[in-house]
PDB file of C-alpha atoms and ligand atoms in Angstrom:
ATOM      1  CA  MET C   1     -39.173  51.719 -19.392  1.00  0.00           C
ATOM      2  CA  LYS C   2     -35.779  53.644 -18.058  1.00  0.00           C
ATOM      3  CA  ARG C   3     -37.025  52.636 -14.304  1.00  0.00           C
ATOM      4  CA  LEU C   4     -37.692  49.117 -15.588  1.00  0.00           C
ATOM      5  CA  CYS C   5     -33.808  48.607 -16.862  1.00  0.00           C
ATOM      6  CA  TRP C   6     -32.542  49.130 -13.516  1.00  0.00           C
ATOM      7  CA  PRO C   7     -34.261  46.062 -11.093  1.00  0.00           C
ATOM      8  CA  LEU C   8     -33.602  44.039 -13.984  1.00  0.00           C
ATOM      9  CA  ALA C   9     -30.272  44.749 -14.513  1.00  0.00           C
ATOM     10  CA  SER C  10     -29.239  43.530 -11.449  1.00  0.00           C
ATOM     11  CA  LEU C  11     -31.006  40.779 -10.903  1.00  0.00           C
ATOM     12  CA  LEU C  12     -29.440  39.599 -14.158  1.00  0.00           C
ATOM     13  CA  ALA C  13     -25.852  40.765 -12.312  1.00  0.00           C
ATOM     14  CA  VAL C  14     -27.325  38.540  -9.494  1.00  0.00           C
ATOM     15  CA  VAL C  15     -27.376  35.588 -12.292  1.00  0.00           C
ATOM     16  CA  ILE C  16     -24.510  35.772 -13.362  1.00  0.00           C
ATOM     17  CA  VAL C  17     -22.706  36.523 -10.390  1.00  0.00           C
ATOM     18  CA  THR C  18     -24.555  33.381  -8.607  1.00  0.00           C
ATOM     19  CA  LEU C  19     -23.568  31.315 -12.094  1.00  0.00           C
ATOM     20  CA  LEU C  20     -20.128  32.186 -11.977  1.00  0.00           C
ATOM     21  CA  TYR C  21     -19.630  30.884  -8.396  1.00  0.00           C
ATOM     22  CA  LEU C  22     -21.599  27.651  -8.828  1.00  0.00           C
ATOM     23  CA  PHE C  23     -19.494  26.729 -11.819  1.00  0.00           C
ATOM     24  CA  VAL C  24     -16.240  28.263 -12.568  1.00  0.00           C
ATOM     25  CA  ILE C  25     -15.486  28.379  -8.709  1.00  0.00           C
ATOM     26  CA  ARG C  26     -17.655  26.182  -6.813  1.00  0.00           C
ATOM     27  CA  GLY C  27     -17.326  23.511  -8.734  1.00  0.00           C
ATOM     28  CA  SER C  28     -20.053  20.161  -7.861  1.00  0.00           C
ATOM     29  CA  THR C  29     -18.762  19.539  -4.142  1.00  0.00           C
ATOM     30  CA  LEU C  30     -19.314  18.517  -1.005  1.00  0.00           C
ATOM     31  CA  PRO C  31     -17.579  17.901   1.887  1.00  0.00           C
ATOM     32  CA  ALA C  32     -16.368  14.509   2.379  1.00  0.00           C
ATOM     33  CA  SER C  33     -16.364  11.720   5.508  1.00  0.00           C
ATOM     34  CA  ASP C  34     -11.887  11.599   5.444  1.00  0.00           C
ATOM     35  CA  GLY C  35     -12.413  15.446   5.516  1.00  0.00           C
ATOM     36  CA  ARG C  36     -11.256  16.126   1.724  1.00  0.00           C
ATOM     37  CA  THR C  37     -13.958  17.914  -0.570  1.00  0.00           C
ATOM     38  CA  SER C  38     -15.844  15.302  -2.430  1.00  0.00           C
ATOM     39  CA  ILE C  39     -15.981  16.270  -6.592  1.00  0.00           C
ATOM     40  CA  VAL C  40     -19.464  14.515  -6.784  1.00  0.00           C
ATOM     41  CA  LEU C  41     -18.942  13.115 -11.089  1.00  0.00           C
ATOM     42  CA  THR C  42     -20.852  10.126 -13.381  1.00  0.00           C
ATOM     43  CA  SER C  43     -19.210   7.455 -13.321  1.00  0.00           C
ATOM     44  CA  GLY C  44     -17.537   8.813 -16.808  1.00  0.00           C
ATOM     45  CA  GLU C  45     -16.289  11.356 -15.998  1.00  0.00           C
ATOM     46  CA  ARG C  46     -14.689  10.303 -13.230  1.00  0.00           C
ATOM     47  CA  ASP C  47     -12.874   7.238 -15.875  1.00  0.00           C
ATOM     48  CA  LEU C  48     -11.692  10.630 -17.482  1.00  0.00           C
ATOM     49  CA  VAL C  49     -10.221  12.283 -14.534  1.00  0.00           C
ATOM     50  CA  LEU C  50      -8.701   9.194 -13.634  1.00  0.00           C
ATOM     51  CA  THR C  51      -6.882   7.857 -16.807  1.00  0.00           C
ATOM     52  CA  GLU C  52      -5.463  11.386 -17.370  1.00  0.00           C
ATOM     53  CA  MET C  53      -4.000  10.568 -13.650  1.00  0.00           C
ATOM     54  CA  ARG C  54      -2.339   7.054 -14.865  1.00  0.00           C
ATOM     55  CA  GLY C  55      -1.456   9.146 -17.241  1.00  0.00           C
ATOM     56  CA  PHE C  56       0.826  11.193 -15.255  1.00  0.00           C
ATOM     57  CA  LEU C  57       1.913   8.116 -12.504  1.00  0.00           C
ATOM     58  CA  ILE C  58       3.143   6.464 -15.907  1.00  0.00           C
ATOM     59  CA  ALA C  59       4.950  10.241 -16.899  1.00  0.00           C
ATOM     60  CA  VAL C  60       6.713  10.158 -13.363  1.00  0.00           C
ATOM     61  CA  GLN C  61       7.785   6.638 -13.463  1.00  0.00           C
ATOM     62  CA  GLN C  62       9.074   6.874 -16.798  1.00  0.00           C
ATOM     63  CA  ILE C  63      11.234  10.461 -16.025  1.00  0.00           C
ATOM     64  CA  THR C  64      12.603   8.565 -12.873  1.00  0.00           C
ATOM     65  CA  GLN C  65      13.613   5.857 -14.914  1.00  0.00           C
ATOM     66  CA  GLY C  66      15.738   8.669 -17.604  1.00  0.00           C
ATOM     67  CA  VAL C  67      17.404  10.564 -14.107  1.00  0.00           C
ATOM     68  CA  VAL C  68      18.544   6.586 -12.956  1.00  0.00           C
ATOM     69  CA  ASP C  69      19.362   5.978 -16.653  1.00  0.00           C
ATOM     70  CA  ASP C  70      20.737   9.390 -17.315  1.00  0.00           C
ATOM     71  CA  ASP C  71      18.539   9.349 -20.183  1.00  0.00           C
ATOM     72  CA  THR C  72      17.489  13.423 -21.177  1.00  0.00           C
ATOM     73  CA  GLY C  73      16.197  12.630 -24.339  1.00  0.00           C
ATOM     74  CA  ALA C  74      13.235   9.916 -22.536  1.00  0.00           C
ATOM     75  CA  ILE C  75      12.810  12.658 -19.800  1.00  0.00           C
ATOM     76  CA  ALA C  76      11.877  15.247 -22.131  1.00  0.00           C
ATOM     77  CA  VAL C  77       9.456  12.748 -24.317  1.00  0.00           C
ATOM     78  CA  ALA C  78       8.017  11.916 -21.150  1.00  0.00           C
ATOM     79  CA  ALA C  79       6.772  14.930 -19.338  1.00  0.00           C
ATOM     80  CA  ARG C  80       5.769  16.270 -23.438  1.00  0.00           C
ATOM     81  CA  ARG C  81       3.382  13.126 -23.223  1.00  0.00           C
ATOM     82  CA  ALA C  82       1.806  14.595 -19.756  1.00  0.00           C
ATOM     83  CA  GLY C  83       1.615  18.218 -20.683  1.00  0.00           C
ATOM     84  CA  GLY C  84      -0.485  20.847 -21.749  1.00  0.00           C
ATOM     85  CA  ALA C  85      -1.013  19.095 -24.940  1.00  0.00           C
ATOM     86  CA  ALA C  86      -1.952  15.955 -24.092  1.00  0.00           C
ATOM     87  CA  THR C  87      -4.839  17.700 -21.875  1.00  0.00           C
ATOM     88  CA  HIS C  88      -7.781  15.081 -22.993  1.00  0.00           C
ATOM     89  CA  GLU C  89     -10.900  16.992 -24.461  1.00  0.00           C
ATOM     90  CA  VAL C  90     -12.590  18.351 -20.569  1.00  0.00           C
ATOM     91  CA  PRO C  91     -15.982  18.701 -21.719  1.00  0.00           C
ATOM     92  CA  PRO C  92     -17.158  21.597 -20.621  1.00  0.00           C
ATOM     93  CA  SER C  93     -20.083  20.065 -17.658  1.00  0.00           C
ATOM     94  CA  LEU C  94     -17.300  18.339 -16.670  1.00  0.00           C
ATOM     95  CA  VAL C  95     -15.392  21.682 -15.906  1.00  0.00           C
ATOM     96  CA  GLY C  96     -18.171  23.274 -14.381  1.00  0.00           C
ATOM     97  CA  LYS C  97     -17.872  20.051 -11.773  1.00  0.00           C
ATOM     98  CA  LEU C  98     -14.748  21.123 -11.041  1.00  0.00           C
ATOM     99  CA  PRO C  99     -13.472  24.065  -8.343  1.00  0.00           C
ATOM    100  CA  ILE C 100     -11.409  26.392  -9.089  1.00  0.00           C
ATOM    101  CA  GLU C 101      -8.260  25.731  -6.868  1.00  0.00           C
ATOM    102  CA  PHE C 102      -8.716  21.917  -8.507  1.00  0.00           C
ATOM    103  CA  LYS C 103      -8.990  23.410 -11.978  1.00  0.00           C
ATOM    104  CA  ARG C 104      -5.176  25.784 -11.180  1.00  0.00           C
ATOM    105  CA  LEU C 105      -3.669  23.189  -9.432  1.00  0.00           C
ATOM    106  CA  GLY C 106      -4.370  20.779 -12.512  1.00  0.00           C
ATOM    107  CA  PHE C 107      -3.439  23.358 -15.048  1.00  0.00           C
ATOM    108  CA  ASP C 108      -0.190  24.285 -13.118  1.00  0.00           C
ATOM    109  CA  THR C 109       0.826  20.485 -13.334  1.00  0.00           C
ATOM    110  CA  HIS C 110       0.485  20.081 -17.425  1.00  0.00           C
ATOM    111  CA  SER C 111       2.639  23.383 -17.695  1.00  0.00           C
ATOM    112  CA  GLN C 112       4.721  21.787 -14.924  1.00  0.00           C
ATOM    113  CA  PHE C 113       5.736  18.786 -17.406  1.00  0.00           C
ATOM    114  CA  ASP C 114       5.619  21.395 -20.419  1.00  0.00           C
ATOM    115  CA  ARG C 115       8.287  23.468 -18.798  1.00  0.00           C
ATOM    116  CA  LEU C 116       9.903  20.050 -17.201  1.00  0.00           C
ATOM    117  CA  ALA C 117      10.203  18.846 -21.070  1.00  0.00           C
ATOM    118  CA  LEU C 118      11.478  22.292 -22.432  1.00  0.00           C
ATOM    119  CA  ASP C 119      14.271  22.644 -19.837  1.00  0.00           C
ATOM    120  CA  THR C 120      16.292  19.346 -19.945  1.00  0.00           C
ATOM    121  CA  GLU C 121      15.815  19.338 -23.752  1.00  0.00           C
ATOM    122  CA  GLN C 122      17.456  22.871 -23.105  1.00  0.00           C
ATOM    123  CA  LEU C 123      19.728  22.191 -20.063  1.00  0.00           C
ATOM    124  CA  GLY C 124      20.394  18.321 -20.926  1.00  0.00           C
ATOM    125  CA  ASP C 125      20.469  17.856 -17.282  1.00  0.00           C
ATOM    126  CA  ALA C 126      18.767  14.938 -15.785  1.00  0.00           C
ATOM    127  CA  ALA C 127      19.835  16.604 -12.140  1.00  0.00           C
ATOM    128  CA  HIS C 128      17.949  18.904 -12.930  1.00  0.00           C
ATOM    129  CA  ALA C 129      15.203  17.676 -14.420  1.00  0.00           C
ATOM    130  CA  GLN C 130      14.594  15.758 -10.855  1.00  0.00           C
ATOM    131  CA  ARG C 131      15.276  18.610  -9.259  1.00  0.00           C
ATOM    132  CA  ALA C 132      11.906  19.907 -10.792  1.00  0.00           C
ATOM    133  CA  LEU C 133      10.052  16.530 -11.175  1.00  0.00           C
ATOM    134  CA  ALA C 134      10.414  16.694  -6.942  1.00  0.00           C
ATOM    135  CA  THR C 135       8.441  20.702  -7.161  1.00  0.00           C
ATOM    136  CA  LEU C 136       5.950  19.559  -9.352  1.00  0.00           C
ATOM    137  CA  MET C 137       4.980  16.049  -7.464  1.00  0.00           C
ATOM    138  CA  GLN C 138       4.134  18.957  -4.571  1.00  0.00           C
ATOM    139  CA  ASN C 139       0.712  19.487  -6.535  1.00  0.00           C
ATOM    140  CA  CYS C 140       0.264  15.853  -6.502  1.00  0.00           C
ATOM    141  CA  VAL C 141      -0.070  15.708  -2.931  1.00  0.00           C
ATOM    142  CA  ALA C 142      -1.675  19.061  -2.132  1.00  0.00           C
ATOM    143  CA  CYS C 143      -4.331  18.113  -4.700  1.00  0.00           C
ATOM    144  CA  HIS C 144      -4.889  14.877  -3.017  1.00  0.00           C
ATOM    145  CA  ALA C 145      -5.085  15.664   0.445  1.00  0.00           C
ATOM    146  CA  ALA C 146      -7.801  17.870  -0.510  1.00  0.00           C
ATOM    147  CA  TYR C 147      -9.768  16.476  -3.067  1.00  0.00           C
ATOM    148  CA  ARG C 148     -11.493  12.584  -4.165  1.00  0.00           C
ATOM    149  CA  PHE C 149     -14.480  12.199  -6.420  1.00  0.00           C
ATOM    150  CA  ASP C 150     -17.694  10.572  -4.985  1.00  0.00           C
ATOM    151  CA  LEU C 151     -20.287   9.139  -7.871  1.00  0.00           C
ATOM    152  CA  GLU C 152     -23.472  10.793  -8.438  1.00  0.00           C
ATOM    153  CA  SER C 153     -26.328   8.661  -7.374  1.00  0.00           C
ATOM    154  CA  ARG C 154     -29.106   8.598  -9.330  1.00  0.00           C
TER     155      ARG C 154
HETATM  156  C1  LIG R 201      -6.202  18.606  -9.645  1.00  0.00           C
HETATM  157  C2  LIG R 201      -5.621  17.753  -8.838  1.00  0.00           C
HETATM  158  C3  LIG R 201      -4.670  16.459  -9.211  1.00  0.00           C
HETATM  159  C4  LIG R 201      -3.791  16.936  -9.547  1.00  0.00           C
HETATM  160  C5  LIG R 201      -2.535  17.976  -9.566  1.00  0.00           C
HETATM  161  C6  LIG R 201      -2.784  15.419  -9.172  1.00  0.00           C
HETATM  162  N1  LIG R 201      -4.097  14.772  -8.997  1.00  0.00           N
HETATM  163 FE1  LIG R 201      -3.987  12.574  -9.039  1.00  0.00          FE
HETATM  164  N2  LIG R 201      -5.983  12.815  -8.498  1.00  0.00           N
HETATM  165  C7  LIG R 201      -6.807  13.396  -8.256  1.00  0.00           C
HETATM  166  C8  LIG R 201      -7.760  12.861  -7.631  1.00  0.00           C
HETATM  167  C9  LIG R 201      -8.936  14.112  -6.948  1.00  0.00           C
HETATM  168  C10 LIG R 201      -8.055  11.802  -7.559  1.00  0.00           C
HETATM  169  C11 LIG R 201      -9.237  10.014  -6.742  1.00  0.00           C
HETATM  170  C12 LIG R 201      -8.823   9.774  -5.396  1.00  0.00           C
HETATM  171  C13 LIG R 201      -9.706   9.781  -4.659  1.00  0.00           C
HETATM  172  O1  LIG R 201     -10.679   9.687  -5.163  1.00  0.00           O
HETATM  173  O2  LIG R 201      -9.335   9.725  -3.755  1.00  0.00           O
HETATM  174  C14 LIG R 201      -6.375  11.148  -8.331  1.00  0.00           C
HETATM  175  C15 LIG R 201      -6.162   9.990  -8.705  1.00  0.00           C
HETATM  176  C16 LIG R 201      -5.171   9.584  -9.153  1.00  0.00           C
HETATM  177  C17 LIG R 201      -4.859   8.253  -9.128  1.00  0.00           C
HETATM  178  C18 LIG R 201      -5.253   7.524  -9.294  1.00  0.00           C
HETATM  179  C19 LIG R 201      -5.946   6.510 -10.509  1.00  0.00           C
HETATM  180  C20 LIG R 201      -6.964   5.183 -10.304  1.00  0.00           C
HETATM  181  O3  LIG R 201      -6.730   4.615 -11.375  1.00  0.00           O
HETATM  182  O4  LIG R 201      -7.508   5.136  -9.232  1.00  0.00           O
HETATM  183  C21 LIG R 201      -3.386   8.326  -9.420  1.00  0.00           C
HETATM  184  C22 LIG R 201      -2.196   7.264  -9.777  1.00  0.00           C
HETATM  185  C23 LIG R 201      -3.099   9.757  -9.760  1.00  0.00           C
HETATM  186  N3  LIG R 201      -4.447  10.567  -9.518  1.00  0.00           N
HETATM  187  C24 LIG R 201      -1.804  10.077 -10.265  1.00  0.00           C
HETATM  188  C25 LIG R 201      -1.141  11.593  -9.603  1.00  0.00           C
HETATM  189  C26 LIG R 201       0.254  11.841 -10.044  1.00  0.00           C
HETATM  190  C27 LIG R 201       0.874  11.021 -10.117  1.00  0.00           C
HETATM  191  C28 LIG R 201       0.066  13.349  -9.928  1.00  0.00           C
HETATM  192  C29 LIG R 201       1.047  14.523  -9.887  1.00  0.00           C
HETATM  193  C30 LIG R 201       2.040  14.168 -11.107  1.00  0.00           C
HETATM  194  C31 LIG R 201      -1.549  13.216  -9.961  1.00  0.00           C
HETATM  195  N4  LIG R 201      -2.510  12.843  -9.553  1.00  0.00           N
HETATM  196  C32 LIG R 201      -2.359  14.940  -9.845  1.00  0.00           C
HETATM  197  C33 LIG R 201      -6.756  14.765  -7.705  1.00  0.00           C
HETATM  198  C34 LIG R 201      -4.766  15.256  -9.001  1.00  0.00           C
END
């Protein structure tokens, strides 16, 4: 019995590490023709993420408008809409397809929007919000430079 246990335990460990690598770290990715990493999704999954992206763009426009109008209330409302609470219910199957760096950048972007909302409420400073937006948008640039979406061929 005892002699069987070790090989079985090691096998289980290898399986767990492989699954963790595939579903947490690597995701469903392929090298793309343009040098980026392609994340391969179903059309429904891609629609969901791109809808969230358009929400980001709306927030960027509204925050910029708020800075121009010196309307810190509008800045905070727009930033909060793109924050963590606004994250769509992402199905676990989709989470498993996203590589770890993509998840990190996405999560960090939502939390920077939350921080921008909170800081703007507390400081009432549109210029501070504008600087925070400039920093936050480095995430948009970095992620778009690294990843794109392609459809599963079925
Ligand atoms: C975690 C990665 C990531 C972050 C962060 C990110 N994006 Fe994206 N976004 C993508 C990917 C991948 C695509 C698809 C690009 C492609 O397939 O060429 C995309 C597409 C888009 C699109 C196109 C939507 C459509 O309907 O086609 C917009 C607009 C967009 N992003 C805006 C933003 C803005 C604004 C930010 C920052 C506030 C941002 N994104 C942050 C990964 C990201």
